[in-house]
């Protein structure tokens, strides 16, 4: 027998590891665009999942944003069918705030969530690679949005409905997925948006990372990913500390929630700011910027009688020994 391609072996191992703790008889949904990353993921999953008695479906979302998007989706679904997967295509209308890229992403995740619920899937598999992770970390650094953004994408997260979102290829280079497709005689689609420098991610991919590699030496992408992993470990430790603390210092208030000033003051700034962000996010579904968080923290550390602070979806005010967060319009 011919020897197995190193690219195929690497990606199959990554998928096998990601599927290892799913119950036998589970169903997983592979998000399939037809590009090299998702096609390699689909093919490796089609090979590995049956060994564990796991059923695999693929979902291709047609965003309708490019010429022949329906044809691209059809070809991706046909490739999935040839791999033995249950293939589904869903057409979506893309609109909303944040530009077409963000709106398309939101629509895609919404459809994936609905499809997973329909087939009672245990997990959705996403084809993000190490290169995608490095780009995400650099974009977060450029935005100055703090450690939460620099953590990048989680290899696995579980949402409120118990659905797992798994990225088996986060340790795999993009060039490896292309080599997989070549070795497996698969024909991936090349998304023209991946060369459109109107998008910040494309500029990072095509210009910034190559310059960093040239000027600082090879291994920049891997170093960025290691940084993300370390920050995620730190964040998990912080979150555990916060959850242990928060029950004792938070009380429900009329139309909102309140936090003890003394308890906030007793914590170091990093924990204090995380508590503030977590309280607002949990109660109102709003992510505060660092500037907004610092303004709320000043109600604790630099109190001089200032009035309420308007925040997205809520307001914060110091009342006696508590910081009270109230829903907007109350």
Short mmCIF file of C-alpha atoms in Angstrom, two decimals:
data_model
loop_
_atom_site.label_atom_id
_atom_site.label_comp_id
_atom_site.label_asym_id
_atom_site.label_seq_id
_atom_site.Cartn_x
_atom_site.Cartn_y
_atom_site.Cartn_z
CA UNK A 1 0.00 0.00 0.00
CA UNK A 2 1.24 3.56 -0.70
CA UNK A 3 2.39 5.50 2.33
CA UNK A 4 -0.07 7.94 3.87
CA UNK A 5 0.50 11.61 3.10
CA UNK A 6 1.88 13.47 6.15
CA UNK A 7 -0.82 16.15 5.67
CA UNK A 8 -3.61 13.57 5.69
CA UNK A 9 -2.10 11.86 8.74
CA UNK A 10 -1.79 15.14 10.65
CA UNK A 11 -5.32 16.30 9.99
CA UNK A 12 -6.89 12.92 10.65
CA UNK A 13 -5.07 12.83 14.00
CA UNK A 14 -6.32 16.32 14.86
CA UNK A 15 -9.90 15.29 14.07
CA UNK A 16 -9.59 11.97 15.89
CA UNK A 17 -8.39 13.83 19.00
CA UNK A 18 -11.26 16.32 18.78
CA UNK A 19 -13.86 13.56 18.49
CA UNK A 20 -12.37 11.43 21.27
CA UNK A 21 -14.68 12.51 24.09
CA UNK A 22 -17.94 12.63 22.12
CA UNK A 23 -20.37 9.83 23.01
CA UNK A 24 -20.70 6.96 20.59
CA UNK A 25 -23.79 7.44 18.45
CA UNK A 26 -23.48 11.23 18.46
CA UNK A 27 -24.05 13.43 15.45
CA UNK A 28 -21.69 16.23 14.42
CA UNK A 29 -22.17 18.98 11.86
CA UNK A 30 -19.21 20.14 9.78
CA UNK A 31 -19.35 23.76 8.62
CA UNK A 32 -18.34 23.39 4.97
CA UNK A 33 -17.60 26.37 2.74
CA UNK A 34 -15.84 24.30 0.10
CA UNK A 35 -12.46 25.92 0.80
CA UNK A 36 -9.38 23.84 1.54
CA UNK A 37 -9.65 24.14 5.33
CA UNK A 38 -13.27 23.04 5.66
CA UNK A 39 -12.98 20.45 2.88
CA UNK A 40 -9.99 18.81 4.56
CA UNK A 41 -11.89 18.88 7.86
CA UNK A 42 -14.95 17.28 6.25
CA UNK A 43 -12.88 14.54 4.58
CA UNK A 44 -10.95 13.71 7.75
CA UNK A 45 -14.15 13.67 9.80
CA UNK A 46 -15.81 11.40 7.24
CA UNK A 47 -12.89 8.99 7.72
CA UNK A 48 -12.57 9.17 11.52
CA UNK A 49 -16.14 9.57 12.80
CA UNK A 50 -17.54 6.19 11.68
CA UNK A 51 -14.84 4.44 13.74
CA UNK A 52 -16.52 5.90 16.83
CA UNK A 53 -20.06 5.38 15.61
CA UNK A 54 -20.50 9.10 15.05
CA UNK A 55 -22.79 10.33 12.28
CA UNK A 56 -21.60 13.31 10.23
CA UNK A 57 -23.62 15.94 8.41
CA UNK A 58 -22.28 18.95 6.56
CA UNK A 59 -23.85 22.37 6.27
CA UNK A 60 -22.93 24.84 3.55
CA UNK A 61 -24.27 28.36 3.97
CA UNK A 62 -24.91 30.30 0.78
CA UNK A 63 -24.58 33.96 1.77
CA UNK A 64 -25.45 35.19 -1.71
CA UNK A 65 -22.65 37.76 -1.55
CA UNK A 66 -20.70 36.62 -4.61
CA UNK A 67 -21.36 35.69 -8.20
CA UNK A 68 -22.28 32.00 -8.52
CA UNK A 69 -22.56 31.59 -4.76
CA UNK A 70 -25.30 29.01 -5.34
CA UNK A 71 -22.97 27.06 -7.63
CA UNK A 72 -20.16 27.17 -5.07
CA UNK A 73 -22.52 25.88 -2.37
CA UNK A 74 -23.80 23.14 -4.66
CA UNK A 75 -20.27 21.94 -5.47
CA UNK A 76 -19.35 21.90 -1.78
CA UNK A 77 -22.43 19.86 -0.92
CA UNK A 78 -21.71 17.47 -3.79
CA UNK A 79 -18.16 16.95 -2.49
CA UNK A 80 -19.59 16.25 0.97
CA UNK A 81 -21.99 13.72 -0.48
CA UNK A 82 -19.13 11.96 -2.28
CA UNK A 83 -17.37 11.73 1.09
CA UNK A 84 -20.42 9.99 2.51
CA UNK A 85 -21.79 12.92 4.51
CA UNK A 86 -25.40 14.05 4.79
CA UNK A 87 -25.09 17.37 2.97
CA UNK A 88 -27.32 20.39 3.49
CA UNK A 89 -27.32 23.85 1.88
CA UNK A 90 -29.03 26.85 3.46
CA UNK A 91 -29.39 30.22 1.71
CA UNK A 92 -29.38 33.26 3.99
CA UNK A 93 -29.99 36.97 3.57
CA UNK A 94 -27.05 38.91 4.96
CA UNK A 95 -27.80 42.23 6.61
CA UNK A 96 -27.11 43.93 9.89
CA UNK A 97 -24.56 46.13 11.58
CA UNK A 98 -20.80 45.74 11.47
CA UNK A 99 -20.36 45.32 7.73
CA UNK A 100 -20.93 42.37 5.41
CA UNK A 101 -18.19 40.19 6.91
CA UNK A 102 -19.59 40.40 10.46
CA UNK A 103 -23.18 40.08 9.24
CA UNK A 104 -22.30 37.00 7.19
CA UNK A 105 -20.56 35.44 10.19
CA UNK A 106 -23.58 36.08 12.44
CA UNK A 107 -25.94 34.60 9.85
CA UNK A 108 -23.68 31.56 9.40
CA UNK A 109 -23.49 30.79 13.10
CA UNK A 110 -27.24 31.23 13.50
CA UNK A 111 -27.92 28.73 10.72
CA UNK A 112 -25.33 26.28 12.09
CA UNK A 113 -26.94 26.47 15.52
CA UNK A 114 -30.40 25.82 14.08
CA UNK A 115 -29.18 22.93 11.93
CA UNK A 116 -27.39 21.34 14.87
CA UNK A 117 -30.58 21.57 16.91
CA UNK A 118 -32.61 19.99 14.10
CA UNK A 119 -30.38 16.90 13.97
CA UNK A 120 -29.67 16.92 17.72
CA UNK A 121 -25.96 17.26 17.08
CA UNK A 122 -23.50 17.11 19.94
CA UNK A 123 -21.02 19.38 18.19
CA UNK A 124 -20.37 21.70 15.29
CA UNK A 125 -16.91 21.37 13.74
CA UNK A 126 -15.29 24.53 12.35
CA UNK A 127 -12.31 24.61 10.01
CA UNK A 128 -10.26 27.45 11.51
CA UNK A 129 -6.51 26.82 11.32
CA UNK A 130 -3.42 27.99 13.19
CA UNK A 131 -3.06 30.78 10.62
CA UNK A 132 -6.61 31.98 11.31
CA UNK A 133 -5.79 32.03 15.02
CA UNK A 134 -2.63 34.07 14.48
CA UNK A 135 -4.55 36.57 12.36
CA UNK A 136 -7.25 36.84 15.03
CA UNK A 137 -4.68 37.57 17.74
CA UNK A 138 -3.00 40.27 15.63
CA UNK A 139 -6.35 41.90 14.85
CA UNK A 140 -7.22 41.88 18.55
CA UNK A 141 -3.87 43.47 19.35
CA UNK A 142 -4.51 46.20 16.78
CA UNK A 143 -7.91 46.97 18.30
CA UNK A 144 -6.42 47.23 21.77
CA UNK A 145 -9.33 45.23 23.10
CA UNK A 146 -7.45 43.48 25.87
CA UNK A 147 -6.66 39.94 26.91
CA UNK A 148 -10.12 38.61 26.07
CA UNK A 149 -9.54 39.40 22.39
CA UNK A 150 -5.92 38.24 22.41
CA UNK A 151 -7.04 34.80 23.56
CA UNK A 152 -8.22 34.24 20.02
CA UNK A 153 -10.64 31.43 19.25
CA UNK A 154 -11.21 28.62 21.72
CA UNK A 155 -10.44 25.08 20.52
CA UNK A 156 -13.73 24.07 22.10
CA UNK A 157 -16.52 25.94 23.81
CA UNK A 158 -19.93 24.81 24.97
CA UNK A 159 -22.87 27.17 24.57
CA UNK A 160 -25.87 27.59 26.86
CA UNK A 161 -27.73 24.80 25.05
CA UNK A 162 -24.92 22.31 25.61
CA UNK A 163 -23.80 22.40 21.97
CA UNK A 164 -20.05 22.15 21.50
CA UNK A 165 -18.28 24.36 18.98
CA UNK A 166 -15.06 22.57 18.12
CA UNK A 167 -12.08 23.71 16.05
CA UNK A 168 -9.98 20.59 15.46
CA UNK A 169 -7.49 22.33 13.13
CA UNK A 170 -6.33 25.20 15.34
CA UNK A 171 -2.92 23.55 15.59
CA UNK A 172 -2.70 22.90 11.83
CA UNK A 173 -1.15 25.29 9.29
CA UNK A 174 -3.25 26.41 6.34
CA UNK A 175 -0.69 25.01 3.92
CA UNK A 176 -1.31 21.57 5.44
CA UNK A 177 -5.01 21.67 4.56
CA UNK A 178 -4.09 22.50 0.98
CA UNK A 179 -1.61 19.62 0.91
CA UNK A 180 -4.34 17.35 2.30
CA UNK A 181 -6.69 18.29 -0.54
CA UNK A 182 -3.99 17.69 -3.14
CA UNK A 183 -3.08 14.31 -1.67
CA UNK A 184 -6.75 13.30 -1.35
CA UNK A 185 -7.58 14.46 -4.89
CA UNK A 186 -10.09 17.03 -3.60
CA UNK A 187 -10.77 20.28 -5.45
CA UNK A 188 -11.24 23.13 -2.97
CA UNK A 189 -12.89 26.43 -3.81
CA UNK A 190 -10.77 29.58 -3.64
CA UNK A 191 -12.79 32.36 -2.05
CA UNK A 192 -12.00 35.64 -3.88
CA UNK A 193 -12.70 37.51 -0.65
CA UNK A 194 -9.53 35.93 0.74
CA UNK A 195 -7.54 38.15 -1.64
CA UNK A 196 -9.65 41.31 -1.24
CA UNK A 197 -7.56 43.81 0.72
CA UNK A 198 -10.63 45.80 1.70
CA UNK A 199 -10.80 43.33 4.59
CA UNK A 200 -8.43 43.85 7.51
CA UNK A 201 -7.95 40.11 7.93
CA UNK A 202 -6.72 39.82 4.34
CA UNK A 203 -4.23 42.66 4.87
CA UNK A 204 -2.93 40.92 7.98
CA UNK A 205 -2.63 37.64 6.07
CA UNK A 206 -1.06 38.98 2.89
CA UNK A 207 1.05 41.85 4.22
CA UNK A 208 1.51 42.03 7.99
CA UNK A 209 2.37 38.43 8.84
CA UNK A 210 4.81 38.03 5.91
CA UNK A 211 6.62 41.22 6.96
CA UNK A 212 6.84 39.99 10.55
CA UNK A 213 8.21 36.65 9.35
CA UNK A 214 10.79 38.45 7.19
CA UNK A 215 11.90 40.97 9.80
CA UNK A 216 11.66 38.89 12.98
CA UNK A 217 12.24 35.41 11.68
CA UNK A 218 10.03 32.38 11.08
CA UNK A 219 7.61 31.04 13.68
CA UNK A 220 5.64 34.26 14.26
CA UNK A 221 2.27 32.60 13.67
CA UNK A 222 3.09 29.80 16.11
CA UNK A 223 4.31 32.33 18.70
CA UNK A 224 1.07 34.28 18.43
CA UNK A 225 -0.93 31.11 18.93
CA UNK A 226 1.14 30.16 22.00
CA UNK A 227 0.42 33.62 23.39
CA UNK A 228 -3.29 33.07 22.86
CA UNK A 229 -3.13 29.72 24.66
CA UNK A 230 -1.32 31.22 27.65
CA UNK A 231 -3.78 34.11 27.88
CA UNK A 232 -6.69 31.68 27.72
CA UNK A 233 -5.23 29.69 30.61
CA UNK A 234 -4.85 32.91 32.62
CA UNK A 235 -8.40 33.96 31.77
CA UNK A 236 -9.80 30.61 32.88
CA UNK A 237 -8.02 30.98 36.22
CA UNK A 238 -9.34 34.54 36.60
CA UNK A 239 -12.86 33.43 35.73
CA UNK A 240 -12.76 30.70 38.35
CA UNK A 241 -11.66 33.22 40.97
CA UNK A 242 -14.39 35.65 39.91
CA UNK A 243 -17.16 33.06 40.07
CA UNK A 244 -16.02 32.06 43.54
CA UNK A 245 -16.18 35.71 44.62
CA UNK A 246 -19.16 37.08 42.79
CA UNK A 247 -21.96 35.28 44.65
CA UNK A 248 -20.96 37.01 47.87
CA UNK A 249 -20.77 40.55 46.48
CA UNK A 250 -23.65 40.76 43.98
CA UNK A 251 -27.30 41.35 44.79
CA UNK A 252 -30.30 41.75 42.54
CA UNK A 253 -31.74 45.25 42.54
CA UNK A 254 -34.90 46.74 41.08
CA UNK A 255 -34.58 46.53 37.27
CA UNK A 256 -30.97 45.49 37.57
CA UNK A 257 -28.15 44.28 39.77
CA UNK A 258 -25.74 45.78 42.32
CA UNK A 259 -22.19 45.08 43.48
CA UNK A 260 -20.54 45.84 46.79
CA UNK A 261 -18.18 48.85 46.61
CA UNK A 262 -16.06 47.53 49.48
CA UNK A 263 -15.60 44.16 47.80
CA UNK A 264 -14.66 45.75 44.49
CA UNK A 265 -12.21 48.06 46.24
CA UNK A 266 -10.59 45.11 48.03
CA UNK A 267 -9.74 43.38 44.74
CA UNK A 268 -6.81 44.27 42.48
CA UNK A 269 -7.70 46.24 39.35
CA UNK A 270 -7.55 43.23 37.03
CA UNK A 271 -10.12 41.30 39.06
CA UNK A 272 -12.24 44.39 39.75
CA UNK A 273 -12.51 45.18 36.05
CA UNK A 274 -13.32 41.59 35.16
CA UNK A 275 -16.07 41.49 37.78
CA UNK A 276 -17.61 44.66 36.35
CA UNK A 277 -17.52 43.31 32.81
CA UNK A 278 -18.92 39.94 33.85
CA UNK A 279 -21.78 41.46 35.84
CA UNK A 280 -22.85 43.70 32.95
CA UNK A 281 -22.49 40.95 30.37
CA UNK A 282 -24.40 38.40 32.46
CA UNK A 283 -27.25 40.74 33.38
CA UNK A 284 -27.66 42.83 30.23
CA UNK A 285 -25.86 40.89 27.49
CA UNK A 286 -23.49 43.80 26.85
CA UNK A 287 -19.69 43.70 26.44
CA UNK A 288 -18.11 46.81 27.91
CA UNK A 289 -15.05 48.40 26.33
CA UNK A 290 -12.01 49.03 28.50
CA UNK A 291 -12.81 52.76 28.63
CA UNK A 292 -16.37 52.05 29.83
CA UNK A 293 -15.09 49.55 32.39
CA UNK A 294 -12.57 52.03 33.78
CA UNK A 295 -15.27 54.69 34.08
CA UNK A 296 -17.39 52.33 36.16
CA UNK A 297 -14.37 51.37 38.26
CA UNK A 298 -13.80 55.06 39.05
CA UNK A 299 -17.10 54.96 40.96
CA UNK A 300 -15.18 52.71 43.35
CA UNK A 301 -11.64 54.07 43.30
CA UNK A 302 -12.14 57.80 42.62
CA UNK A 303 -15.56 58.51 44.07
CA UNK A 304 -16.33 62.26 44.26
CA UNK A 305 -20.11 62.30 44.01
CA UNK A 306 -20.34 61.87 40.22
CA UNK A 307 -23.69 60.93 38.73
CA UNK A 308 -24.83 57.93 36.68
CA UNK A 309 -22.69 56.60 33.83
CA UNK A 310 -24.55 55.72 30.65
CA UNK A 311 -23.50 52.37 29.23
CA UNK A 312 -24.81 50.27 26.33
CA UNK A 313 -28.13 48.82 27.51
CA UNK A 314 -27.78 50.02 31.09
CA UNK A 315 -26.44 52.67 33.45
CA UNK A 316 -24.23 52.52 36.53
CA UNK A 317 -24.46 54.69 39.63
CA UNK A 318 -23.04 54.57 43.14
CA UNK A 319 -25.71 54.38 45.79
CA UNK A 320 -24.37 54.15 49.32
CA UNK A 321 -22.04 51.22 49.51
CA UNK A 322 -23.05 49.64 46.20
CA UNK A 323 -22.64 50.14 42.48
CA UNK A 324 -26.11 49.70 40.97
CA UNK A 325 -26.54 48.72 37.33
CA UNK A 326 -30.00 49.45 35.92
CA UNK A 327 -31.44 48.62 32.51
CA UNK A 328 -31.68 51.59 30.17
CA UNK A 329 -35.03 53.38 30.22
CA UNK A 330 -35.72 52.49 33.86
#
